[in-house]
Short mmCIF file of C-alpha atoms in Angstrom, two decimals:
data_model
loop_
_atom_site.label_atom_id
_atom_site.label_comp_id
_atom_site.label_asym_id
_atom_site.label_seq_id
_atom_site.Cartn_x
_atom_site.Cartn_y
_atom_site.Cartn_z
CA MET X 24 10.12 -28.94 -15.96
CA LYS X 25 12.60 -30.23 -13.37
CA LEU X 26 15.33 -30.31 -16.01
CA LEU X 27 14.46 -26.75 -17.08
CA ARG X 28 14.63 -25.46 -13.50
CA LEU X 29 17.93 -27.25 -12.94
CA LEU X 30 19.40 -25.69 -16.08
CA LEU X 31 18.13 -22.27 -14.99
CA SER X 32 19.71 -22.58 -11.56
CA LEU X 33 23.00 -23.74 -13.08
CA ALA X 34 22.91 -20.84 -15.54
CA LEU X 35 22.38 -18.35 -12.75
CA CYS X 36 25.19 -19.86 -10.69
CA CYS X 37 27.52 -19.77 -13.68
CA THR X 38 26.51 -16.18 -14.39
CA PHE X 39 27.28 -15.26 -10.80
CA ALA X 40 30.63 -17.04 -10.93
CA ALA X 41 31.53 -15.36 -14.21
CA ILE X 42 30.96 -11.81 -12.96
CA PRO X 43 34.33 -10.08 -13.07
CA ALA X 44 35.66 -8.44 -9.93
CA SER X 45 35.94 -5.07 -11.63
CA ALA X 46 35.06 -1.64 -10.38
CA ASP X 47 31.55 -0.33 -10.89
CA GLN X 48 31.81 2.75 -13.09
CA ALA X 49 29.00 4.50 -11.21
CA ASP X 50 30.78 4.02 -7.88
CA ILE X 51 34.09 5.35 -9.15
CA ALA X 52 32.31 8.30 -10.75
CA ALA X 53 30.59 8.95 -7.42
CA ALA X 54 33.92 8.77 -5.58
CA SER X 55 35.44 11.22 -8.06
CA ARG X 56 32.97 13.91 -6.95
CA SER X 57 34.87 14.07 -3.66
CA VAL X 58 38.37 14.37 -5.17
CA VAL X 59 39.94 17.83 -5.47
CA ARG X 60 43.05 19.41 -6.87
CA VAL X 61 45.03 21.07 -4.06
CA VAL X 62 47.05 24.03 -5.42
CA MET X 63 49.78 26.19 -3.91
CA VAL X 64 49.79 29.83 -5.00
CA ALA X 65 52.41 32.42 -4.00
CA ASN X 66 51.35 36.05 -3.64
CA ASP X 67 54.30 38.44 -3.53
CA GLY X 68 53.35 42.08 -3.70
CA GLY X 69 50.40 41.46 -5.96
CA ASN X 70 52.27 39.08 -8.23
CA VAL X 71 50.58 35.68 -8.17
CA ALA X 72 52.60 32.62 -9.06
CA PHE X 73 51.56 28.97 -9.32
CA VAL X 74 53.85 26.97 -7.01
CA GLY X 75 52.58 23.42 -7.42
CA HIS X 76 49.68 21.10 -6.85
CA GLY X 77 48.62 17.75 -5.47
CA SER X 78 45.34 15.94 -4.88
CA GLY X 79 43.01 15.47 -1.96
CA PHE X 80 39.56 14.17 -1.08
CA ALA X 81 36.69 15.21 1.16
CA ILE X 82 36.31 13.22 4.35
CA ALA X 83 33.64 15.60 5.68
CA PRO X 84 31.61 18.18 3.72
CA ASP X 85 34.14 20.94 4.46
CA ILE X 86 37.31 18.97 5.33
CA ILE X 87 39.91 17.64 2.88
CA ILE X 88 42.61 14.99 3.42
CA THR X 89 45.84 15.40 1.50
CA ASN X 90 49.54 14.62 1.96
CA ALA X 91 51.59 16.72 4.33
CA HIS X 92 54.29 17.16 1.69
CA VAL X 93 51.75 18.66 -0.74
CA ILE X 94 51.07 21.67 1.50
CA GLU X 95 54.45 21.83 3.28
CA LEU X 96 55.42 25.15 1.69
CA ALA X 97 52.16 26.74 2.76
CA ARG X 98 52.90 25.73 6.33
CA THR X 99 56.30 27.37 6.34
CA GLU X 100 55.81 30.28 3.90
CA PRO X 101 53.13 32.86 4.86
CA SER X 102 53.01 34.19 1.30
CA ILE X 103 51.74 30.88 -0.08
CA SER X 104 48.01 30.23 -0.07
CA ILE X 105 46.15 26.95 -0.49
CA GLY X 106 43.35 26.52 -3.00
CA VAL X 107 40.91 23.63 -3.36
CA ILE X 108 39.48 23.03 -6.82
CA PRO X 109 36.55 20.56 -6.97
CA SER X 110 36.06 18.21 -9.87
CA GLN X 111 32.62 19.66 -10.69
CA GLY X 112 30.84 22.98 -10.71
CA SER X 113 32.24 26.44 -11.36
CA LYS X 114 33.69 27.47 -8.00
CA SER X 115 37.06 27.07 -6.34
CA TYR X 116 37.73 27.65 -2.66
CA GLY X 117 40.45 28.73 -0.36
CA ALA X 118 41.55 26.41 2.42
CA ARG X 119 43.60 26.45 5.61
CA ILE X 120 45.51 23.76 7.46
CA ILE X 121 43.78 22.44 10.59
CA ALA X 122 45.94 19.38 11.30
CA ILE X 123 49.17 17.95 9.97
CA SER X 124 51.40 14.93 10.62
CA PRO X 125 54.61 15.11 8.57
CA ASN X 126 55.73 11.71 9.90
CA LYS X 127 52.56 10.10 8.53
CA ASP X 128 52.50 12.41 5.47
CA LEU X 129 48.92 13.45 6.20
CA ALA X 130 47.23 16.81 6.51
CA LEU X 131 43.72 18.14 6.96
CA LEU X 132 42.41 21.24 5.21
CA LYS X 133 39.34 23.27 6.12
CA ILE X 134 37.46 24.58 3.07
CA LEU X 135 36.71 28.29 3.34
CA ASP X 136 33.98 30.45 1.83
CA GLY X 137 31.19 27.99 2.66
CA GLY X 138 32.38 25.32 0.25
CA ARG X 139 30.95 21.82 0.69
CA LEU X 140 31.72 18.53 -1.05
CA PRO X 141 30.27 14.99 -0.82
CA PRO X 142 32.49 13.10 1.66
CA MET X 143 34.01 9.70 0.96
CA THR X 144 33.76 6.62 3.15
CA ILE X 145 36.82 4.81 4.51
CA TYR X 146 36.91 1.03 4.22
CA THR X 147 38.27 -0.17 7.57
CA GLY X 148 38.18 -3.90 6.89
CA ALA X 149 41.12 -6.07 5.84
CA ILE X 150 42.56 -5.24 2.43
CA THR X 151 42.90 -8.36 0.31
CA ASP X 152 46.15 -9.01 -1.51
CA GLY X 153 45.54 -8.96 -5.27
CA ALA X 154 42.26 -7.03 -5.00
CA GLU X 155 41.60 -4.39 -7.62
CA ALA X 156 42.38 -0.80 -6.62
CA ILE X 157 41.73 2.53 -8.29
CA ALA X 158 43.87 5.65 -7.89
CA ILE X 159 42.02 8.95 -8.38
CA GLY X 160 43.80 12.26 -8.66
CA TYR X 161 45.46 14.90 -10.83
CA PRO X 162 48.77 13.59 -12.22
CA ALA X 163 50.89 16.43 -13.60
CA SER X 164 52.10 14.26 -16.47
CA VAL X 165 48.53 14.13 -17.84
CA ASP X 166 48.19 17.90 -17.47
CA ARG X 167 51.40 18.38 -19.45
CA ALA X 168 50.41 15.88 -22.11
CA GLN X 169 47.09 17.67 -22.58
CA GLY X 170 48.83 21.02 -22.76
CA LEU X 171 46.81 22.53 -19.92
CA ASP X 172 47.78 26.07 -19.04
CA LEU X 173 47.61 27.59 -15.57
CA GLU X 174 44.10 28.93 -16.09
CA ALA X 175 42.77 25.49 -17.06
CA MET X 176 44.49 23.86 -14.09
CA ILE X 177 42.76 26.11 -11.58
CA GLU X 178 39.28 25.43 -12.95
CA PRO X 179 37.08 22.45 -11.97
CA LEU X 180 38.18 19.41 -13.97
CA ALA X 181 37.41 15.71 -13.72
CA PRO X 182 40.22 13.72 -12.05
CA ILE X 183 42.14 10.90 -13.69
CA LYS X 184 41.33 7.32 -12.66
CA THR X 185 43.86 4.50 -13.03
CA ARG X 186 43.49 0.84 -12.15
CA GLY X 187 45.80 -1.68 -10.61
CA SER X 188 45.87 -4.23 -7.84
CA ILE X 189 46.93 -4.45 -4.23
CA SER X 190 50.41 -5.90 -3.73
CA GLY X 191 50.24 -6.62 -0.02
CA GLY X 192 52.97 -7.65 2.35
CA ARG X 193 55.29 -4.67 1.83
CA SER X 194 55.08 -1.34 3.64
CA ALA X 195 57.18 1.77 4.16
CA LYS X 196 59.30 1.93 7.32
CA ASP X 197 57.92 5.02 9.05
CA VAL X 198 54.26 4.76 8.13
CA GLU X 199 51.97 1.88 7.27
CA THR X 200 51.29 1.96 3.56
CA VAL X 201 49.39 0.00 0.95
CA LEU X 202 51.53 -1.08 -2.01
CA HIS X 203 49.64 -1.15 -5.31
CA THR X 204 50.12 -1.15 -9.07
CA ALA X 205 47.62 1.56 -10.06
CA PRO X 206 49.70 4.04 -12.08
CA ILE X 207 50.34 7.33 -10.24
CA ALA X 208 52.56 10.31 -10.94
CA SER X 209 53.54 13.63 -9.44
CA GLY X 210 50.27 15.37 -8.64
CA ASN X 211 48.49 12.22 -7.47
CA SER X 212 49.87 12.80 -3.98
CA GLY X 213 47.06 13.05 -1.45
CA GLY X 214 44.45 11.56 -3.76
CA PRO X 215 42.49 8.49 -2.70
CA LEU X 216 43.19 4.86 -3.45
CA THR X 217 39.78 3.17 -3.54
CA ASP X 218 38.25 -0.26 -3.83
CA ASN X 219 35.71 -1.26 -6.47
CA CYS X 220 32.91 0.42 -4.52
CA GLY X 221 34.72 3.75 -4.28
CA ARG X 222 35.62 3.42 -0.57
CA VAL X 223 39.00 4.79 0.57
CA LEU X 224 41.78 2.24 1.11
CA GLY X 225 44.46 4.87 1.58
CA ALA X 226 45.87 8.22 0.48
CA ASN X 227 48.46 8.00 -2.33
CA SER X 228 51.77 9.34 -1.11
CA PHE X 229 54.76 8.37 -3.27
CA GLY X 230 55.99 6.02 -5.97
CA SER X 231 58.60 3.28 -6.01
CA THR X 232 61.23 5.40 -7.75
CA SER X 233 62.75 8.72 -6.73
CA ASP X 234 64.67 9.76 -9.84
CA GLY X 235 61.89 11.93 -11.23
CA ASN X 236 60.28 9.23 -13.34
CA ASP X 237 56.72 8.11 -12.82
CA ALA X 238 56.58 5.05 -10.61
CA GLU X 239 55.50 1.57 -11.58
CA PHE X 240 54.37 0.93 -8.01
CA GLY X 241 52.60 3.28 -5.66
CA PHE X 242 52.45 3.62 -1.92
CA ALA X 243 49.30 4.90 -0.23
CA VAL X 244 49.12 5.82 3.45
CA SER X 245 46.93 3.01 4.76
CA ASN X 246 43.31 3.22 5.88
CA ARG X 247 44.38 2.44 9.46
CA GLU X 248 46.75 5.40 9.48
CA LEU X 249 43.96 7.60 8.10
CA VAL X 250 41.55 6.49 10.80
CA ALA X 251 44.08 7.08 13.60
CA PHE X 252 44.95 10.52 12.19
CA LEU X 253 41.30 11.57 11.90
CA ARG X 254 40.46 10.37 15.39
CA ALA X 255 43.42 12.25 16.81
CA ALA X 256 42.16 15.36 15.03
CA LYS X 257 38.63 14.69 16.39
CA VAL X 258 37.11 14.69 12.92
CA SER X 259 33.97 12.61 12.36
CA PHE X 260 34.02 10.42 9.27
CA ALA X 261 32.07 7.59 7.63
CA SER X 262 33.53 4.10 7.63
CA THR X 263 32.49 0.56 6.84
CA THR X 264 33.88 -2.94 7.21
CA ILE X 265 31.48 -4.56 4.77
CA ALA X 266 33.23 -6.10 1.76
CA CYS X 267 32.50 -4.62 -1.65
CA ARG X 268 30.02 -6.42 -3.86
CA SER X 269 29.07 -5.31 -7.35
CA ILE X 270 25.48 -4.52 -8.22
CA ALA X 271 25.75 -7.30 -10.80
CA GLU X 272 26.53 -9.80 -8.02
CA VAL X 273 23.56 -8.66 -5.97
CA SER X 274 21.25 -8.73 -9.00
CA ALA X 275 22.42 -12.23 -9.99
CA GLU X 276 21.95 -13.56 -6.45
CA GLU X 277 18.52 -11.94 -6.20
CA ALA X 278 17.49 -13.49 -9.53
CA GLN X 279 18.72 -16.86 -8.30
CA ARG X 280 16.86 -16.42 -4.99
CA GLU X 281 13.66 -15.55 -6.83
CA ALA X 282 14.08 -18.52 -9.17
CA LEU X 283 14.62 -20.86 -6.21
CA GLU X 284 11.62 -19.34 -4.42
CA ARG X 285 9.43 -19.84 -7.49
CA ASP X 286 10.66 -23.43 -7.70
CA ARG X 287 9.89 -23.93 -4.00
CA VAL X 288 6.38 -22.53 -4.46
CA GLU X 289 5.79 -24.70 -7.54
CA GLN X 290 7.02 -27.82 -5.74
CA ALA X 291 4.84 -27.01 -2.74
CA ALA X 292 1.86 -26.50 -5.05
CA ARG X 293 2.52 -29.86 -6.68
CA ARG X 294 2.81 -31.52 -3.28
CA ASP X 295 -0.46 -29.89 -2.26
CA SER X 296 -2.07 -31.08 -5.47
CA ASP X 297 -0.75 -34.61 -5.03
CA GLN X 298 -1.86 -34.67 -1.39
CA LYS X 299 -5.24 -33.31 -2.37
CA LEU X 300 -5.68 -35.86 -5.15
CA SER X 301 -4.56 -38.66 -2.84
CA LYS X 302 -6.93 -37.53 -0.13
CA GLN X 303 -9.73 -37.12 -2.66
CA SER X 304 -9.09 -40.63 -3.95
CA GLN X 305 -9.19 -42.05 -0.43
CA LEU X 306 -12.32 -40.14 0.46
CA LYS X 307 -14.02 -41.12 -2.79
CA GLU X 308 -13.24 -44.76 -2.14
CA GLN X 309 -14.53 -44.40 1.42
CA PHE X 310 -17.75 -42.73 0.30
CA LEU X 311 -18.23 -45.36 -2.41
CA TYR X 312 -18.03 -48.14 0.17
CA GLU X 313 -20.43 -46.22 2.41
CA VAL X 314 -22.97 -45.83 -0.41
CA ILE X 315 -22.67 -49.51 -1.38
CA ALA X 316 -23.17 -50.52 2.26
CA GLU X 317 -26.17 -48.23 2.64
CA ARG X 318 -27.72 -49.57 -0.60
CA GLU X 319 -27.24 -53.15 0.57
CA ASN X 320 -28.72 -52.31 3.96
CA ARG X 321 -31.78 -50.71 2.35
CA LEU X 322 -32.25 -53.74 0.05
CA ALA X 323 -31.98 -56.05 3.03
CA LEU X 324 -34.46 -53.92 4.95
CA ALA X 325 -36.89 -53.91 1.99
CA GLY X 326 -36.63 -57.72 1.74
CA LEU X 327 -37.17 -58.13 5.50
CA LEU X 328 -40.23 -55.89 5.38
CA MET X 329 -41.68 -57.91 2.52
CA VAL X 330 -41.14 -61.12 4.52
CA ILE X 331 -42.83 -59.47 7.52
CA ALA X 332 -45.69 -58.35 5.27
CA LEU X 333 -46.25 -61.85 3.92
CA GLY X 334 -46.04 -63.42 7.37
CA SER X 335 -48.40 -60.85 8.84
CA LEU X 336 -50.92 -61.40 6.02
CA GLY X 337 -50.83 -65.14 6.68
CA ALA X 338 -51.31 -64.60 10.42
CA SER X 339 -54.13 -62.14 9.84
CA GLY X 340 -55.93 -64.70 7.56
CA PHE X 341 -55.42 -67.44 10.16
CA PHE X 342 -57.09 -65.36 12.88
CA VAL X 343 -59.94 -64.41 10.55
CA LEU X 344 -60.68 -68.13 10.03
CA ARG X 345 -60.57 -68.64 13.82
CA ALA X 346 -63.00 -65.76 14.29
CA ALA X 347 -60.48 -63.75 16.26
CA PRO X 348 -60.93 -60.21 14.91
CA THR X 349 -58.52 -58.41 17.22
CA PRO X 350 -55.36 -60.40 16.39
CA ALA X 351 -56.46 -60.42 12.76
CA LYS X 352 -56.59 -56.62 12.75
CA VAL X 353 -53.17 -56.30 14.48
CA PHE X 354 -51.42 -58.56 12.02
CA GLY X 355 -53.33 -56.93 9.15
CA GLY X 356 -51.99 -53.51 10.24
CA ILE X 357 -48.48 -54.89 10.46
CA ALA X 358 -48.79 -56.35 6.99
CA PHE X 359 -50.13 -53.04 5.65
CA PHE X 360 -47.22 -51.05 7.16
CA ALA X 361 -44.61 -53.53 5.90
CA ILE X 362 -46.14 -53.50 2.41
CA LEU X 363 -45.80 -49.69 2.32
CA ALA X 364 -42.36 -49.46 4.02
CA GLY X 365 -40.66 -52.16 1.97
CA PRO X 366 -40.90 -50.42 -1.43
CA LEU X 367 -40.11 -47.09 0.25
CA ALA X 368 -36.88 -48.49 1.69
CA TYR X 369 -35.96 -49.82 -1.73
CA LEU X 370 -36.79 -46.59 -3.57
CA THR X 371 -34.88 -44.34 -1.09
CA ARG X 372 -31.64 -46.27 -1.20
CA PRO X 373 -28.68 -43.86 -2.03
CA GLY X 374 -27.54 -43.61 -5.62
CA PHE X 375 -23.90 -43.70 -6.72
CA ASP X 376 -24.06 -40.00 -7.61
CA GLN X 377 -23.98 -39.28 -3.87
CA VAL X 378 -20.30 -40.26 -3.82
CA GLU X 379 -19.39 -36.99 -5.61
CA ASP X 380 -21.85 -34.97 -3.49
CA ARG X 381 -20.35 -36.26 -0.26
CA LEU X 382 -16.81 -35.61 -1.57
CA ALA X 383 -17.70 -32.00 -2.43
CA ALA X 384 -19.29 -31.44 1.00
CA SER X 385 -16.18 -32.84 2.68
CA GLN X 386 -13.94 -30.44 0.73
CA ARG X 387 -16.06 -27.45 1.74
CA THR X 388 -15.60 -28.24 5.42
CA THR X 389 -11.80 -28.74 5.17
CA GLN X 390 -10.00 -25.62 6.45
CA ARG X 391 -6.44 -26.74 7.23
CA PRO X 392 -3.78 -25.54 4.71
CA LEU X 393 -1.49 -28.24 3.42
CA THR X 394 1.67 -26.16 2.96
CA THR X 395 3.95 -23.94 5.03
CA PRO X 396 3.65 -20.30 3.92
CA SER X 397 6.59 -18.73 2.11
CA PRO X 398 8.62 -16.22 4.15
CA ASP X 399 7.81 -13.73 1.36
CA ALA X 400 4.08 -14.49 1.43
CA PRO X 401 1.78 -11.48 1.97
CA ILE X 402 0.97 -10.67 5.58
CA ALA X 403 -2.62 -10.39 6.76
CA ALA X 404 -4.05 -6.87 6.60
CA SER X 405 -4.56 -6.80 10.38
CA ALA X 406 -0.78 -7.24 10.90
CA ARG X 407 0.48 -4.66 8.40
CA SER X 408 0.36 -1.62 10.71
CA GLY X 409 2.52 -1.14 13.78
CA THR X 410 6.08 -0.52 14.88
CA PHE X 411 8.73 -2.69 13.26
CA ILE X 412 12.44 -3.35 13.73
CA CYS X 413 14.03 -3.74 10.30
CA THR X 414 17.30 -5.70 10.06
CA ILE X 415 19.48 -5.59 6.98
CA ASP X 416 19.66 -8.75 4.89
CA ARG X 417 23.27 -8.65 3.72
CA SER X 418 22.77 -11.53 1.33
CA ARG X 419 20.35 -9.37 -0.65
CA SER X 420 22.02 -6.01 -0.16
CA ARG X 421 24.86 -4.01 -1.62
CA VAL X 422 26.31 -1.95 1.22
CA THR X 423 28.91 0.61 0.19
CA VAL X 424 28.84 3.66 2.47
CA SER X 425 25.98 3.26 4.93
CA SER X 426 25.60 1.83 8.39
CA SER X 427 24.06 -1.63 8.68
CA ALA X 428 22.33 -0.85 11.99
CA ASP X 429 18.70 -1.85 12.55
CA VAL X 430 16.03 0.65 11.52
CA GLU X 431 12.91 1.27 13.61
CA LEU X 432 9.87 2.09 11.51
CA SER X 433 6.34 2.88 12.62
CA TRP X 434 3.91 2.18 9.77
CA GLN X 435 0.24 3.08 9.41
CA GLU X 436 -2.12 2.05 6.65
CA GLY X 437 -2.14 4.73 3.97
CA GLY X 438 1.62 5.30 3.99
CA CYS X 439 2.22 7.36 7.16
CA VAL X 440 5.66 6.60 8.65
CA ASN X 441 6.69 7.49 12.20
CA GLY X 442 3.58 9.63 12.53
CA ARG X 443 4.96 12.48 10.40
CA THR X 444 6.31 11.37 7.00
CA GLN X 445 4.00 10.52 4.13
CA TYR X 446 5.09 7.82 1.68
CA GLY X 447 3.55 7.66 -1.79
CA ARG X 448 2.37 4.74 -3.88
CA ASP X 449 5.25 3.40 -5.97
CA GLY X 450 4.13 0.26 -7.79
CA ASP X 451 3.60 -2.55 -5.28
CA GLN X 452 5.22 -0.60 -2.46
CA TRP X 453 5.23 2.82 -0.76
CA SER X 454 8.20 5.16 -1.23
CA ARG X 455 9.72 8.43 -0.17
CA ILE X 456 12.43 10.24 -2.15
CA LEU X 457 14.96 12.47 -0.37
CA VAL X 458 16.60 15.13 -2.56
CA PRO X 459 18.71 17.26 -0.17
CA ASN X 460 19.96 20.69 -1.13
CA GLN X 461 23.35 20.33 0.58
CA GLU X 462 24.29 16.82 -0.56
CA GLN X 463 24.78 15.02 -3.85
CA THR X 464 22.90 11.86 -2.99
CA VAL X 465 19.29 10.98 -3.81
CA THR X 466 17.77 8.39 -1.49
CA ILE X 467 14.66 6.32 -2.16
CA ALA X 468 13.26 4.62 0.94
CA SER X 469 10.50 2.06 0.26
CA PHE X 470 8.32 -0.16 2.42
CA ASP X 471 6.22 -3.14 1.38
CA PRO X 472 3.76 -3.69 4.25
CA ASP X 473 2.47 -6.93 2.72
CA ARG X 474 5.89 -8.55 3.06
CA ARG X 475 7.40 -6.32 5.74
CA THR X 476 10.34 -5.43 3.52
CA TYR X 477 12.10 -2.07 3.84
CA THR X 478 14.55 -1.09 1.07
CA VAL X 479 16.85 1.89 0.66
CA ASP X 480 18.41 2.82 -2.70
CA ARG X 481 21.06 5.55 -2.80
CA PHE X 482 22.12 7.28 -6.00
CA MET X 483 25.36 9.30 -5.78
CA LEU X 484 24.97 11.83 -8.55
CA GLY X 485 26.96 14.47 -10.35
CA LEU X 486 25.92 18.13 -10.20
CA ASP X 487 23.87 18.03 -13.40
CA GLU X 488 21.90 14.95 -12.40
CA MET X 489 21.45 16.30 -8.88
CA ASN X 490 20.13 19.61 -10.15
CA ALA X 491 17.65 17.81 -12.41
CA ALA X 492 16.35 15.83 -9.43
CA ARG X 493 16.10 19.02 -7.33
CA GLN X 494 14.14 20.79 -10.05
CA ALA X 495 11.67 17.91 -10.22
CA ARG X 496 11.38 17.91 -6.43
CA GLN X 497 10.70 21.66 -6.24
CA ARG X 498 7.63 21.34 -8.46
CA TYR X 499 5.78 19.55 -5.68
CA ASP X 500 4.57 20.81 -2.33
CA LEU X 501 4.98 17.89 0.06
CA LYS X 502 2.95 17.74 3.24
CA SER X 503 3.02 15.67 6.38
CA CYS X 504 0.90 12.54 6.72
CA THR X 505 -2.37 12.93 4.86
CA SER X 506 -5.26 10.91 3.47
CA ASP X 507 -6.09 13.48 0.80
CA SER X 508 -6.27 11.62 -2.52
CA ASP X 509 -5.02 14.60 -4.56
CA ALA X 510 -1.97 14.99 -2.31
CA LEU X 511 -1.19 11.28 -2.51
CA THR X 512 -1.52 11.33 -6.30
CA SER X 513 0.82 14.32 -6.48
CA LEU X 514 3.35 12.50 -4.28
CA SER X 515 3.24 9.42 -6.49
CA ASN X 516 3.71 11.61 -9.57
CA MET X 517 6.76 13.24 -8.00
CA ILE X 518 8.30 9.83 -7.27
CA GLY X 519 7.82 8.78 -10.88
CA GLU X 520 9.20 12.06 -12.25
CA ILE X 521 12.35 11.94 -10.12
CA ARG X 522 12.94 8.28 -10.91
CA VAL X 523 13.23 9.22 -14.59
CA THR X 524 16.21 11.47 -13.76
CA LEU X 525 18.08 8.72 -11.89
CA PRO X 526 20.49 6.08 -13.24
CA GLU X 527 19.13 2.60 -13.89
CA GLN X 528 21.04 1.11 -10.95
CA PRO X 529 21.67 2.66 -7.52
CA ASN X 530 25.13 2.88 -5.98
CA GLU X 531 23.79 1.28 -2.83
CA HIS X 532 20.89 -1.14 -2.39
CA LEU X 533 19.86 -2.11 1.14
CA VAL X 534 17.17 -4.71 1.84
CA HIS X 535 15.78 -5.01 5.36
CA LYS X 536 13.42 -7.66 6.73
CA CYS X 537 11.11 -6.20 9.36
CA ARG X 538 9.60 -7.83 12.43
CA ALA X 539 7.10 -6.48 14.92
CA ALA X 540 8.80 -4.60 17.75
CA GLN X 541 8.54 -6.13 21.20
CA GLY X 542 5.20 -5.22 22.68
CA ALA X 543 3.87 -4.12 19.28
CA GLN X 544 1.42 -5.97 17.10
#
């Protein structure tokens, strides 16, 4: 068994080491939802003409980042309008410039007509030289190769994704840039350069050649420039410094952790068994010696009583011959008692079967556990309710776009959270599914009160998948906290029905370990 566990651990380690550092397709697909084609259209006396296009990406639901040079004509020519064409759906939107920095080649567009898109997250940590990078946008060379006409180019269309690597150490003179090898072409300008988790590393700006040919190297305005520009424009945005980890990495590490935990529990159980057997052996030997001693004592007592009986009989006969009735009666009584007590002492000596009886009685009175409980061991029912502070366990989590701040959670038996939100039974845990109407992310929040573990899974979906989840959600009438069994069954059914519409793996998996809040139970 030890050899088998060792081989399993080595296999898991090797599996973890062999996981390629490649982009997760689901994350890049999720990032692509936020990428748009930015088009310039001239309107001269009712004659509409296509002027050109670039790319951009949502940094807030109604705000797009693009390159300043993409929309330069619209800034200087009143007859030119800006259009934003999402990658999904059936609608296109107008847009207006709200901020621009020609020196940094950055611009911000406000989407008109109530348009909203899922915003991207900026990675603000250090960018590693040689790391994989993905350029997302609308290269004109691909449009030409596919023979797209003007009508097709102004309809929602999935962007093109190309892969390369970061070639750090070189930057443009006037603006900090990220040099990379992901193929880009005219039309990619303003589109995002992302990491494997779909977080923004920069906004693609220009290539390494200027003679009209597509570049072998690309320059993206760096994440630091983006952050400074957005802050100057007073635009709120999501950011993270947590390094990208693939879901395969997290799954492999979790499998290894579980294997090690099972091994720890098995070893502890064996130690308990060995300690128990050792203690049982010692106690059995002790009880055996006690029984032997008691048997010997009873035999000695029986022999002594028989000696006393014989002596008393002799004394009683002596006093009878001397005509002394009183002493004769006293010694006769002593002899009678000894004759009765001697055999009784012999017959009541303990048998060897009492060794097992005494051992069993000793085990029933032993209450002290022999092992230290596992940190994942179930918590007593009396400690499951209360207010908890839940801290993210980064070693077990895949953080892509969310904050890693602590979460305060007030839990009551029956699935009531924070006194207002009802969670439903979801296997061994309680869950709540959020399916917002204005966003393209489904969130499953789950709590395991037995182990005080709070998990959050986020699925960044396309329009079709999101609509399927919304349709499933609308079939149920959710209420606030309740103990009604029919309502709880309906909630659990909804959770199961929506789960069927979701991908197998989430884009983000957060695991929190919870502790009782100060002053709480």
